Every structure is written in C-alpha cells, then in structure tokens.
Amino acid sequence: MRALPGRRTRIVSVLDVGTTKITCLIAKLKPRADSEVLPNRTHQVEVVGIGYQRSRGIKSGVVVDLEAAEKSIRYCVDAAERMAGLTIESLIVSVTAGRLKSLRGHAERQVDGEAVSAGDVKRVLNGAARAPIDRGRLLLHSVPFDMALDGEGNLENPVGMVGRVLGADVHLLSAEETPLRNLEAAINRAQLVVEAFVATPFASGLATLVDDEAEMGSACIDMGGGSTTIGIFQNGRFVYADSVALGGHHITMDLARGLSIRPEHAERLKVMHGSAMSEMLEDSDTIEVAPLGDEEADAPINVARSLVARIIRPRVEETFELIRDRLAASGLGHVIGKRVVLTGGASQLAGLQGAARSVMQRNVRLGRPLGVAGLSTANKSPAFATSVGLLIYPQVSTMEHFAEGFSAADMVFDERTPVGRVGNWFRRSF
C-alpha cells in the first residue's frame, strides 16, 4: 500500500467483493489540517463515485466462475467511474475468503542498559514479523500491537528509553493463497490492478468502531451474505480475526426450503417481514407469498409472520453461538469485555441485536460507517461498512510492519560497537 501524500489530495478506489453484492467506491482523500488530525483520520474522505452490482460467479468471497465474476466487477467499476467522471487503474480489495487465520509473532532483543535506538525497534519488529506461516498461505496484515521494555508493556515509542530487553508482539493475519489469486485474476481480466488486499474484519472495524471502543477493546462482527467475520481491536490496534461460514444467505435458503418458495421471494420476505424474535409476533398476522412452481397456476399462500420468525431464529442462534465460541477460543474475551458491534448487510434483520445479546451475553449495538462525506442516507447503512473501511485503510496502513528481506543495502549495524560504527560508515559512504 502506497503511503498517502501529506500535502495533496489523492484519489482512492476500493472494491468490496461479497456473496450478494459487489460495491465500488471512488473517493478523494484530502489532508486534514494538523489541528484536525484524529486517530486513524489524517485525511478527509469524500466519496465521488459509487457503483454496486449483484454478485455473480462469487460465493462467500471465493470466485467460482471467473468470467461471471469479471463481468460483475467490470460493470460495478464502470458505474462508479461514470458517476465520478474519471477512470481508475487500481483498487484496494476486501478479502473474506481464504479461511482467515490469526497468529501472534513475538521477539526480544538485548539492549544491555543502553538507550533504545530506532534500529533496535526495527530489528525486534522484523523478528516478530518473521513468525512462520503455513505453506500455501499469504500474509495479509502485520500489525504491531505491543512493545515492552524489561516486561513493561503498552509502550507507544520506546526510542530513547533505557532498559535491558526490548520485546515486540505483532498480529499476523494470513489467508489461503488460491482464493486470493483467483480473485486477483478476475480483477486483472477487468483491466484493473489490485493495490492491496484488506481483510474484511479489519476494514469493518475501521469504519464502525469509535475511538474509545477501539482503545478499550471491542469486537466487530460483520454479517455478510455468505459468511460472518470477527475482528477484535485493542489499544486502537487490530489484534485478532476469525470467520464463520454462515451469513444472511443461509437464512434466506432456510426460508425458501421451509416455505417452499423461490429464493428471491424468500430474500424479499426476510428483508420486509423477517424477524429473529418470534415471541413478539402473533399467529394471526399473516403475509401472502407465491409458492414454488408455476406461479400463474398456483394461488398465493398465507404464511404467519410468527412462522417466518421461527424458521429464522434457529439459524441466527447457531451463528451467534459459533461466534461466542470463537471469541472464547481467541483468548481475548477479557479484552472486549461487554462491547460488541454488529455490522454488515445481514445485521439489519429485525430483532437481531436482541438475539445477539441473549446468546452472547454482551452489549450489542448496530454499527454504521462513520466519518465519510458524499454518501447518501441509503449508503450509510451497515451494508457499506466494509467499503467505507477500505477508504480509511490507507490512513492507517503505515502502522503495519512487514519483515524486510536481509540485504547489505538495508543492513543497520550496532553503533555501540567499533565494528558497527565502521560498518555504518561503509554503508553510508559506498
């Protein structure tokens, strides 16, 4: 990811690839005045182009039909380009597929009672970021989340401090290589280049968590069509991610099978009349729906809204039970406390927050994208949280630290030794 220019406006384009829809946003990122800079907000974001298209050839973020996926991406980007009045060449792309896996890297370095130098910090972060990743996986993010000096942690910048042992912890998030390569191939076929891949839970958290929530520790749960992702933030940093292979599309298919109706009718029924709280509805409250089969020959049937809710509720409970178990398995349940933010298109189902509170026994609020201008009211819904988070990501990408390859050009010698001083003199002079 290229660093944002400090003094001039830059055009940024993003692509959120989901199971039900593909969204493209084009925005101007304008530098804020020094007095207006906020955490993770060095630039003002103004959306100038929006395009969205029904997702075809993609299931749960995985490309299953390259040609269909290419067309959906091309049409989506074309709509955003026409609205913005410009042509884009590269995109920041969301990643949900690939079985996201979090790993913690740790490294320590002896500084022997001397003042910590920038070189010490760089070397210990390189060591922590070199934690081994399974074969066939690609590293998406490498986020330092803690530095310690002689066991005292939560240091923002230890340079200049005196101690004996400098330690660093880094959150490494990887994904399977094959789904990413196929998604990149579909984008490349549309004559576009991937500038960066960003994990969906990271982007959603950037868009929906307020500063206090990110600092104190919170979980952001993004409920999409084909899957639900979990992102945990602590001290303003992204420290853990996971995913569950259940989403809004599974609820739709439950309704389609349970009521013997077409999936598109089931989706409309879910959006317009669905609820996760069956005890709040009366059996006498009915809805007219078209049965599966020859619609002209078969008369519409009446379905009680309470029956619809009773079909929806078990899938919702199953999803939140899995999320609850994943949060417990992360070992960070104490970090997030009672703070959970729900976002994503499927999170807008009526009664979902109440069901989440009941199953997870935590405070739950609905998260909408924050701090972006140029979006209509309809586009400020939770369904666009990931897209907005992708626009925010360039402002925080500099906090990531990827291990550098060793070479003579970037070797930094220890200035505290005679050999180190001579080595650095040679590096600077030649």
Tab-separated table of C-alpha atoms in Angstrom:
chain	number	residue	atom	x	y	z
A	1	MET	CA	0.000	0.000	0.000
A	2	ARG	CA	1.474	3.345	-1.049
A	3	ALA	CA	1.716	5.934	1.715
A	4	LEU	CA	-0.709	8.840	1.383
A	5	PRO	CA	0.796	12.188	0.335
A	6	GLY	CA	0.947	14.550	3.280
A	7	ARG	CA	0.031	17.757	1.472
A	8	ARG	CA	-2.080	16.926	-1.557
A	9	THR	CA	-5.312	15.171	-2.424
A	10	ARG	CA	-5.248	11.601	-3.662
A	11	ILE	CA	-7.934	9.579	-5.448
A	12	VAL	CA	-8.554	6.177	-3.845
A	13	SER	CA	-10.777	3.449	-5.288
A	14	VAL	CA	-11.959	0.361	-3.418
A	15	LEU	CA	-13.820	-2.849	-4.220
A	16	ASP	CA	-15.835	-4.855	-1.690
A	17	VAL	CA	-16.491	-8.326	-3.097
A	18	GLY	CA	-19.318	-10.121	-1.301
A	19	THR	CA	-21.663	-13.035	-1.805
A	20	THR	CA	-24.742	-10.948	-2.623
A	21	LYS	CA	-23.283	-7.698	-3.983
A	22	ILE	CA	-20.098	-6.091	-5.256
A	23	THR	CA	-19.506	-2.457	-4.312
A	24	CYS	CA	-17.023	0.020	-5.779
A	25	LEU	CA	-16.363	3.410	-4.179
A	26	ILE	CA	-14.153	6.170	-5.563
A	27	ALA	CA	-13.182	8.923	-3.146
A	28	LYS	CA	-10.956	11.958	-2.717
A	29	LEU	CA	-8.730	11.843	0.338
A	30	LYS	CA	-7.829	15.402	1.352
A	31	PRO	CA	-5.183	16.027	4.056
A	32	ARG	CA	-6.576	17.451	7.278
A	33	ALA	CA	-5.074	20.483	8.978
A	34	ASP	CA	-2.657	19.492	11.744
A	35	SER	CA	-5.116	20.726	14.371
A	36	GLU	CA	-7.874	18.463	12.963
A	37	VAL	CA	-5.949	15.180	12.765
A	38	LEU	CA	-7.675	12.398	14.729
A	39	PRO	CA	-6.612	8.801	15.440
A	40	ASN	CA	-6.822	6.902	12.132
A	41	ARG	CA	-8.147	10.071	10.448
A	42	THR	CA	-5.313	12.040	8.861
A	43	HIS	CA	-7.416	12.782	5.757
A	44	GLN	CA	-10.971	13.811	4.978
A	45	VAL	CA	-12.795	11.278	2.809
A	46	GLU	CA	-15.262	12.484	0.193
A	47	VAL	CA	-16.955	9.821	-1.945
A	48	VAL	CA	-17.326	10.956	-5.567
A	49	GLY	CA	-18.355	7.704	-7.260
A	50	ILE	CA	-20.485	4.736	-6.203
A	51	GLY	CA	-21.272	1.549	-8.099
A	52	TYR	CA	-22.793	-1.699	-6.983
A	53	GLN	CA	-23.771	-4.823	-8.815
A	54	ARG	CA	-25.326	-8.144	-7.960
A	55	SER	CA	-22.537	-10.586	-7.209
A	56	ARG	CA	-22.228	-13.288	-9.845
A	57	GLY	CA	-19.601	-16.007	-10.060
A	58	ILE	CA	-18.649	-15.478	-6.397
A	59	LYS	CA	-19.715	-17.410	-3.296
A	60	SER	CA	-18.531	-16.391	0.173
A	61	GLY	CA	-15.827	-14.275	-1.408
A	62	VAL	CA	-14.497	-17.195	-3.494
A	63	VAL	CA	-14.506	-16.976	-7.294
A	64	VAL	CA	-16.441	-19.950	-8.689
A	65	ASP	CA	-16.927	-18.606	-12.251
A	66	LEU	CA	-14.099	-16.390	-13.492
A	67	GLU	CA	-15.959	-14.939	-16.465
A	68	ALA	CA	-19.117	-14.099	-14.498
A	69	ALA	CA	-17.055	-12.551	-11.691
A	70	GLU	CA	-15.121	-10.436	-14.193
A	71	LYS	CA	-18.334	-9.064	-15.717
A	72	SER	CA	-19.820	-8.180	-12.330
A	73	ILE	CA	-16.620	-6.390	-11.316
A	74	ARG	CA	-16.369	-4.582	-14.643
A	75	TYR	CA	-19.984	-3.338	-14.560
A	76	CYS	CA	-19.654	-2.254	-10.922
A	77	VAL	CA	-16.432	-0.287	-11.503
A	78	ASP	CA	-17.825	1.228	-14.704
A	79	ALA	CA	-20.852	2.625	-12.815
A	80	ALA	CA	-18.594	4.218	-10.194
A	81	GLU	CA	-16.306	5.671	-12.877
A	82	ARG	CA	-19.240	7.247	-14.741
A	83	MET	CA	-20.521	8.864	-11.547
A	84	ALA	CA	-17.059	10.152	-10.586
A	85	GLY	CA	-16.211	11.283	-14.115
A	86	LEU	CA	-12.792	9.632	-14.100
A	87	THR	CA	-11.050	6.353	-14.896
A	88	ILE	CA	-9.313	4.241	-12.273
A	89	GLU	CA	-6.481	1.761	-12.698
A	90	SER	CA	-6.014	0.159	-9.272
A	91	LEU	CA	-8.200	-0.933	-6.361
A	92	ILE	CA	-7.978	-1.737	-2.670
A	93	VAL	CA	-9.904	-5.016	-2.381
A	94	SER	CA	-11.647	-6.684	0.580
A	95	VAL	CA	-10.889	-10.298	1.489
A	96	THR	CA	-13.382	-12.562	3.235
A	97	ALA	CA	-12.406	-15.921	1.762
A	98	GLY	CA	-9.279	-17.932	2.356
A	99	ARG	CA	-10.021	-19.077	5.920
A	100	LEU	CA	-8.502	-16.104	7.691
A	101	LYS	CA	-6.073	-17.158	10.401
A	102	SER	CA	-4.515	-15.006	13.116
A	103	LEU	CA	-1.044	-15.646	14.523
A	104	ARG	CA	0.951	-13.750	17.141
A	105	GLY	CA	4.627	-13.149	16.497
A	106	HIS	CA	6.937	-12.319	19.405
A	107	ALA	CA	10.599	-11.309	19.507
A	108	GLU	CA	13.039	-9.880	22.036
A	109	ARG	CA	16.335	-8.055	21.716
A	110	GLN	CA	19.030	-7.333	24.277
A	111	VAL	CA	19.856	-3.623	24.598
A	112	ASP	CA	22.031	-4.082	27.724
A	113	GLY	CA	21.014	-0.999	29.641
A	114	GLU	CA	21.599	1.376	26.730
A	115	ALA	CA	19.081	3.783	25.216
A	116	VAL	CA	16.802	2.070	22.679
A	117	SER	CA	17.538	3.194	19.103
A	118	ALA	CA	15.297	3.258	16.041
A	119	GLY	CA	17.424	0.408	14.691
A	120	ASP	CA	16.655	-1.697	17.777
A	121	VAL	CA	12.930	-1.151	17.284
A	122	LYS	CA	13.158	-2.031	13.610
A	123	ARG	CA	15.104	-5.229	14.254
A	124	VAL	CA	12.849	-6.502	17.025
A	125	LEU	CA	9.749	-5.822	14.886
A	126	ASN	CA	11.377	-7.665	11.976
A	127	GLY	CA	11.978	-10.613	14.264
A	128	ALA	CA	8.374	-10.678	15.487
A	129	ALA	CA	7.004	-10.320	11.944
A	130	ARG	CA	9.003	-13.343	10.746
A	131	ALA	CA	6.818	-15.859	12.576
A	132	PRO	CA	6.354	-18.931	10.331
A	133	ILE	CA	3.170	-19.092	8.224
A	134	ASP	CA	1.704	-22.329	6.912
A	135	ARG	CA	2.560	-23.358	3.381
A	136	GLY	CA	0.050	-22.203	0.754
A	137	ARG	CA	-0.982	-19.095	2.712
A	138	LEU	CA	-0.268	-15.403	2.078
A	139	LEU	CA	0.319	-12.728	4.700
A	140	LEU	CA	-2.361	-10.015	4.533
A	141	HIS	CA	-1.587	-7.888	7.594
A	142	SER	CA	1.271	-7.495	10.044
A	143	VAL	CA	0.185	-5.110	12.809
A	144	PRO	CA	2.451	-4.374	15.814
A	145	PHE	CA	0.180	-4.178	18.847
A	146	ASP	CA	2.539	-4.137	21.832
A	147	MET	CA	6.117	-3.183	22.687
A	148	ALA	CA	7.694	-3.816	26.074
A	149	LEU	CA	10.915	-2.837	27.829
A	150	ASP	CA	12.016	-5.133	30.650
A	151	GLY	CA	8.492	-6.533	30.789
A	152	GLU	CA	6.686	-3.173	30.954
A	153	GLY	CA	4.275	-3.229	28.013
A	154	ASN	CA	1.952	-0.873	26.106
A	155	LEU	CA	4.810	1.391	25.011
A	156	GLU	CA	3.922	3.640	22.077
A	157	ASN	CA	7.514	4.586	21.128
A	158	PRO	CA	10.406	3.171	23.208
A	159	VAL	CA	13.127	5.036	21.256
A	160	GLY	CA	15.408	6.818	23.735
A	161	MET	CA	14.231	4.796	26.740
A	162	VAL	CA	16.767	2.831	28.793
A	163	GLY	CA	16.412	-0.866	29.531
A	164	ARG	CA	17.923	-4.305	29.073
A	165	VAL	CA	15.399	-6.308	26.986
A	166	LEU	CA	13.166	-4.879	24.248
A	167	GLY	CA	10.198	-7.025	23.238
A	168	ALA	CA	7.597	-6.745	20.465
A	169	ASP	CA	4.326	-8.503	19.625
A	170	VAL	CA	2.849	-8.469	16.114
A	171	HIS	CA	-0.546	-9.662	14.871
A	172	LEU	CA	-0.065	-11.616	11.632
A	173	LEU	CA	-3.174	-12.366	9.575
A	174	SER	CA	-2.918	-14.792	6.672
A	175	ALA	CA	-5.286	-16.272	4.098
A	176	GLU	CA	-5.141	-19.189	1.699
A	177	GLU	CA	-3.320	-18.263	-1.481
A	178	THR	CA	-5.598	-19.876	-4.093
A	179	PRO	CA	-8.794	-17.827	-3.443
A	180	LEU	CA	-6.757	-14.603	-3.443
A	181	ARG	CA	-5.024	-15.461	-6.708
A	182	ASN	CA	-8.340	-16.279	-8.401
A	183	LEU	CA	-9.931	-13.054	-7.161
A	184	GLU	CA	-6.929	-11.114	-8.418
A	185	ALA	CA	-7.211	-12.893	-11.780
A	186	ALA	CA	-10.882	-11.812	-12.128
A	187	ILE	CA	-9.922	-8.204	-11.323
A	188	ASN	CA	-6.983	-8.283	-13.736
A	189	ARG	CA	-9.266	-9.579	-16.506
A	190	ALA	CA	-11.301	-6.388	-15.999
A	191	GLN	CA	-8.121	-4.393	-16.823
A	192	LEU	CA	-7.568	-3.388	-13.202
A	193	VAL	CA	-4.749	-3.888	-10.701
A	194	VAL	CA	-5.002	-4.839	-7.022
A	195	GLU	CA	-3.184	-2.222	-4.971
A	196	ALA	CA	-3.758	-4.008	-1.661
A	197	PHE	CA	-5.859	-6.772	-0.142
A	198	VAL	CA	-7.519	-5.855	3.165
A	199	ALA	CA	-9.276	-8.323	5.442
A	200	THR	CA	-12.994	-7.593	5.816
A	201	PRO	CA	-12.969	-7.648	9.661
A	202	PHE	CA	-10.155	-5.056	9.684
A	203	ALA	CA	-11.973	-2.725	7.258
A	204	SER	CA	-15.341	-3.063	9.021
A	205	GLY	CA	-13.804	-2.236	12.385
A	206	LEU	CA	-12.089	0.863	10.986
A	207	ALA	CA	-15.430	2.132	9.666
A	208	THR	CA	-17.721	1.417	12.616
A	209	LEU	CA	-15.758	1.490	15.891
A	210	VAL	CA	-15.422	4.827	17.651
A	211	ASP	CA	-12.012	5.672	19.123
A	212	ASP	CA	-12.968	4.757	22.699
A	213	GLU	CA	-14.231	1.325	21.640
A	214	ALA	CA	-11.055	0.555	19.688
A	215	GLU	CA	-8.841	1.735	22.578
A	216	MET	CA	-10.668	-0.085	25.378
A	217	GLY	CA	-11.131	-3.268	23.350
A	218	SER	CA	-14.125	-4.297	21.237
A	219	ALA	CA	-15.266	-6.955	18.782
A	220	CYS	CA	-16.658	-6.006	15.382
A	221	ILE	CA	-18.860	-8.689	13.837
A	222	ASP	CA	-19.557	-8.236	10.118
A	223	MET	CA	-22.511	-10.333	8.968
A	224	GLY	CA	-22.379	-10.741	5.214
A	225	GLY	CA	-24.342	-12.865	2.800
A	226	GLY	CA	-22.154	-15.960	2.793
A	227	SER	CA	-20.059	-15.621	5.950
A	228	THR	CA	-19.630	-13.701	9.182
A	229	THR	CA	-16.246	-12.266	10.125
A	230	ILE	CA	-14.953	-11.342	13.573
A	231	GLY	CA	-12.402	-8.608	14.243
A	232	ILE	CA	-11.023	-7.720	17.694
A	233	PHE	CA	-9.408	-4.348	18.374
A	234	GLN	CA	-7.341	-3.387	21.442
A	235	ASN	CA	-5.404	-0.201	22.195
A	236	GLY	CA	-6.557	1.079	18.819
A	237	ARG	CA	-4.905	-1.856	17.023
A	238	PHE	CA	-6.276	-4.807	15.069
A	239	VAL	CA	-5.246	-7.840	17.165
A	240	TYR	CA	-7.363	-10.824	16.048
A	241	ALA	CA	-9.620	-12.059	13.236
A	242	ASP	CA	-11.720	-15.118	12.532
A	243	SER	CA	-14.703	-16.090	10.390
A	244	VAL	CA	-17.789	-18.299	10.495
A	245	ALA	CA	-19.197	-19.827	7.300
A	246	LEU	CA	-22.765	-18.651	7.999
A	247	GLY	CA	-24.463	-15.476	6.822
A	248	GLY	CA	-27.663	-13.886	5.596
A	249	HIS	CA	-27.877	-16.149	2.535
A	250	HIS	CA	-28.229	-19.205	4.785
A	251	ILE	CA	-31.263	-17.612	6.462
A	252	THR	CA	-32.751	-16.920	3.029
A	253	MET	CA	-32.310	-20.535	1.945
A	254	ASP	CA	-33.848	-21.783	5.211
A	255	LEU	CA	-36.950	-19.735	4.419
A	256	ALA	CA	-37.004	-20.918	0.797
A	257	ARG	CA	-36.884	-24.581	1.866
A	258	GLY	CA	-39.136	-24.237	4.888
A	259	LEU	CA	-41.906	-22.416	3.000
A	260	SER	CA	-41.312	-23.971	-0.463
A	261	ILE	CA	-40.831	-20.593	-2.144
A	262	ARG	CA	-38.300	-19.227	-4.595
A	263	PRO	CA	-35.015	-17.893	-3.101
A	264	GLU	CA	-35.653	-14.381	-4.445
A	265	HIS	CA	-39.083	-14.371	-2.786
A	266	ALA	CA	-37.518	-15.690	0.418
A	267	GLU	CA	-34.976	-12.841	0.373
A	268	ARG	CA	-37.721	-10.261	-0.023
A	269	LEU	CA	-39.753	-11.925	2.732
A	270	LYS	CA	-36.731	-11.854	5.060
A	271	VAL	CA	-35.973	-8.187	4.394
A	272	MET	CA	-39.553	-6.905	4.509
A	273	HIS	CA	-41.151	-9.083	7.163
A	274	GLY	CA	-38.444	-11.230	8.784
A	275	SER	CA	-37.578	-11.090	12.479
A	276	ALA	CA	-35.329	-13.008	14.857
A	277	MET	CA	-37.799	-12.569	17.757
A	278	SER	CA	-40.725	-14.977	17.235
A	279	GLU	CA	-42.254	-14.366	20.687
A	280	MET	CA	-43.072	-10.778	19.686
A	281	LEU	CA	-45.414	-11.823	16.850
A	282	GLU	CA	-48.996	-13.058	16.687
A	283	ASP	CA	-50.005	-16.148	14.679
A	284	SER	CA	-52.910	-14.191	13.208
A	285	ASP	CA	-50.527	-11.739	11.494
A	286	THR	CA	-50.067	-13.280	8.026
A	287	ILE	CA	-48.199	-12.491	4.807
A	288	GLU	CA	-49.136	-13.514	1.275
A	289	VAL	CA	-46.353	-15.288	-0.644
A	290	ALA	CA	-46.118	-17.060	-4.020
A	291	PRO	CA	-45.482	-20.837	-3.767
A	292	LEU	CA	-42.688	-22.633	-5.581
A	293	GLY	CA	-43.605	-23.865	-9.050
A	294	ASP	CA	-45.851	-22.446	-11.772
A	295	GLU	CA	-46.732	-19.092	-10.249
A	296	GLU	CA	-49.608	-18.430	-12.638
A	297	ALA	CA	-51.310	-21.742	-11.905
A	298	ASP	CA	-50.844	-21.755	-8.123
A	299	ALA	CA	-52.681	-19.299	-5.912
A	300	PRO	CA	-50.649	-17.330	-3.323
A	301	ILE	CA	-50.486	-18.808	0.165
A	302	ASN	CA	-50.751	-17.035	3.505
A	303	VAL	CA	-47.882	-17.502	5.958
A	304	ALA	CA	-47.906	-16.382	9.589
A	305	ARG	CA	-45.125	-13.907	10.427
A	306	SER	CA	-44.501	-15.886	13.602
A	307	LEU	CA	-43.718	-18.964	11.447
A	308	VAL	CA	-41.217	-16.930	9.434
A	309	ALA	CA	-39.541	-15.850	12.679
A	310	ARG	CA	-39.481	-19.427	13.995
A	311	ILE	CA	-37.624	-20.521	10.838
A	312	ILE	CA	-35.144	-17.621	11.102
A	313	ARG	CA	-34.411	-17.879	14.837
A	314	PRO	CA	-32.515	-21.244	14.934
A	315	ARG	CA	-30.058	-20.156	12.222
A	316	VAL	CA	-29.459	-16.836	13.991
A	317	GLU	CA	-28.849	-18.606	17.298
A	318	GLU	CA	-26.481	-21.082	15.632
A	319	THR	CA	-24.486	-18.219	14.103
A	320	PHE	CA	-24.104	-16.330	17.379
A	321	GLU	CA	-23.282	-19.492	19.306
A	322	LEU	CA	-20.413	-20.132	16.892
A	323	ILE	CA	-19.264	-16.513	17.235
A	324	ARG	CA	-19.444	-16.774	21.032
A	325	ASP	CA	-17.301	-19.920	20.933
A	326	ARG	CA	-14.761	-18.328	18.571
A	327	LEU	CA	-14.461	-15.275	20.849
A	328	ALA	CA	-13.861	-17.567	23.819
A	329	ALA	CA	-11.274	-19.615	21.873
A	330	SER	CA	-9.389	-16.441	20.895
A	331	GLY	CA	-8.287	-15.909	24.477
A	332	LEU	CA	-9.283	-12.245	24.180
A	333	GLY	CA	-12.716	-12.395	25.768
A	334	HIS	CA	-11.419	-10.302	28.686
A	335	VAL	CA	-10.176	-7.656	26.229
A	336	ILE	CA	-13.517	-6.956	24.570
A	337	GLY	CA	-15.498	-7.201	27.813
A	338	LYS	CA	-19.140	-6.481	27.001
A	339	ARG	CA	-18.503	-4.390	23.870
A	340	VAL	CA	-19.697	-5.879	20.551
A	341	VAL	CA	-20.570	-4.005	17.351
A	342	LEU	CA	-22.726	-5.698	14.687
A	343	THR	CA	-22.422	-4.552	11.094
A	344	GLY	CA	-22.802	-5.873	7.538
A	345	GLY	CA	-25.891	-6.245	5.374
A	346	ALA	CA	-27.328	-9.234	7.261
A	347	SER	CA	-27.109	-7.365	10.594
A	348	GLN	CA	-30.142	-5.243	9.645
A	349	LEU	CA	-32.604	-8.092	10.252
A	350	ALA	CA	-35.250	-7.050	12.779
A	351	GLY	CA	-34.648	-8.418	16.267
A	352	LEU	CA	-31.058	-9.473	15.524
A	353	GLN	CA	-29.481	-7.296	18.220
A	354	GLY	CA	-31.759	-8.787	20.859
A	355	ALA	CA	-30.900	-12.327	19.739
A	356	ALA	CA	-27.180	-11.481	19.814
A	357	ARG	CA	-27.439	-10.089	23.355
A	358	SER	CA	-29.345	-13.166	24.508
A	359	VAL	CA	-26.845	-15.691	23.092
A	360	MET	CA	-23.540	-13.885	23.695
A	361	GLN	CA	-24.494	-12.148	26.971
A	362	ARG	CA	-22.813	-8.933	25.841
A	363	ASN	CA	-23.885	-5.387	24.999
A	364	VAL	CA	-24.534	-5.165	21.253
A	365	ARG	CA	-25.034	-2.123	19.059
A	366	LEU	CA	-25.552	-1.744	15.319
A	367	GLY	CA	-22.521	-0.192	13.617
A	368	ARG	CA	-22.842	2.204	10.698
A	369	PRO	CA	-19.906	3.672	8.737
A	370	LEU	CA	-18.584	6.875	10.321
A	371	GLY	CA	-16.670	9.934	9.185
A	372	VAL	CA	-17.121	9.858	5.395
A	373	ALA	CA	-18.751	12.568	3.284
A	374	GLY	CA	-20.571	12.129	-0.025
A	375	LEU	CA	-22.688	9.085	0.867
A	376	SER	CA	-26.466	9.149	0.647
A	377	THR	CA	-28.547	8.033	3.626
A	378	ALA	CA	-29.165	4.652	1.977
A	379	ASN	CA	-25.417	4.129	1.501
A	380	LYS	CA	-24.637	4.891	5.152
A	381	SER	CA	-26.173	1.587	6.180
A	382	PRO	CA	-24.192	-1.274	7.802
A	383	ALA	CA	-24.089	-2.981	4.387
A	384	PHE	CA	-21.452	-0.429	3.289
A	385	ALA	CA	-19.231	-0.661	6.380
A	386	THR	CA	-16.509	-2.698	4.665
A	387	SER	CA	-16.423	-0.403	1.612
A	388	VAL	CA	-16.003	2.687	3.803
A	389	GLY	CA	-13.379	0.921	5.904
A	390	LEU	CA	-11.354	0.245	2.758
A	391	LEU	CA	-11.286	4.019	2.152
A	392	ILE	CA	-9.999	4.582	5.687
A	393	TYR	CA	-7.331	1.864	5.449
A	394	PRO	CA	-4.716	3.956	3.550
A	395	GLN	CA	-4.648	6.320	6.529
A	396	VAL	CA	-3.642	3.516	8.921
A	397	SER	CA	-1.580	1.277	6.621
A	398	THR	CA	1.626	2.899	7.887
A	399	MET	CA	1.091	1.267	11.305
A	400	GLU	CA	1.760	-2.129	9.748
A	401	HIS	CA	5.272	-3.568	9.748
A	402	PHE	CA	6.244	-6.362	7.361
A	403	ALA	CA	9.555	-8.160	7.845
A	404	GLU	CA	12.175	-6.910	5.423
A	405	GLY	CA	14.406	-9.150	3.377
A	406	PHE	CA	18.037	-9.107	4.507
A	407	SER	CA	20.423	-7.301	2.196
A	408	ALA	CA	23.623	-5.289	2.501
A	409	ALA	CA	21.777	-2.145	1.371
A	410	ASP	CA	19.369	-2.067	4.315
A	411	MET	CA	21.703	-3.577	6.930
A	412	VAL	CA	21.892	-1.458	10.080
A	413	PHE	CA	24.914	-2.073	12.285
A	414	ASP	CA	25.063	-1.548	16.041
A	415	GLU	CA	26.576	1.909	16.582
A	416	ARG	CA	27.604	0.965	20.135
A	417	THR	CA	30.486	-1.199	18.852
A	418	PRO	CA	33.591	-0.162	16.854
A	419	VAL	CA	32.765	-2.734	14.159
A	420	GLY	CA	29.232	-1.347	13.920
A	421	ARG	CA	30.426	2.239	13.518
A	422	VAL	CA	32.811	1.184	10.727
A	423	GLY	CA	30.078	-0.878	9.063
A	424	ASN	CA	27.642	2.026	9.027
A	425	TRP	CA	30.340	4.350	7.701
A	426	PHE	CA	30.914	1.967	4.751
A	427	ARG	CA	27.132	1.685	4.142
A	428	ARG	CA	26.675	5.456	4.063
A	429	SER	CA	29.798	6.173	2.036
A	430	PHE	CA	29.541	3.497	-0.627
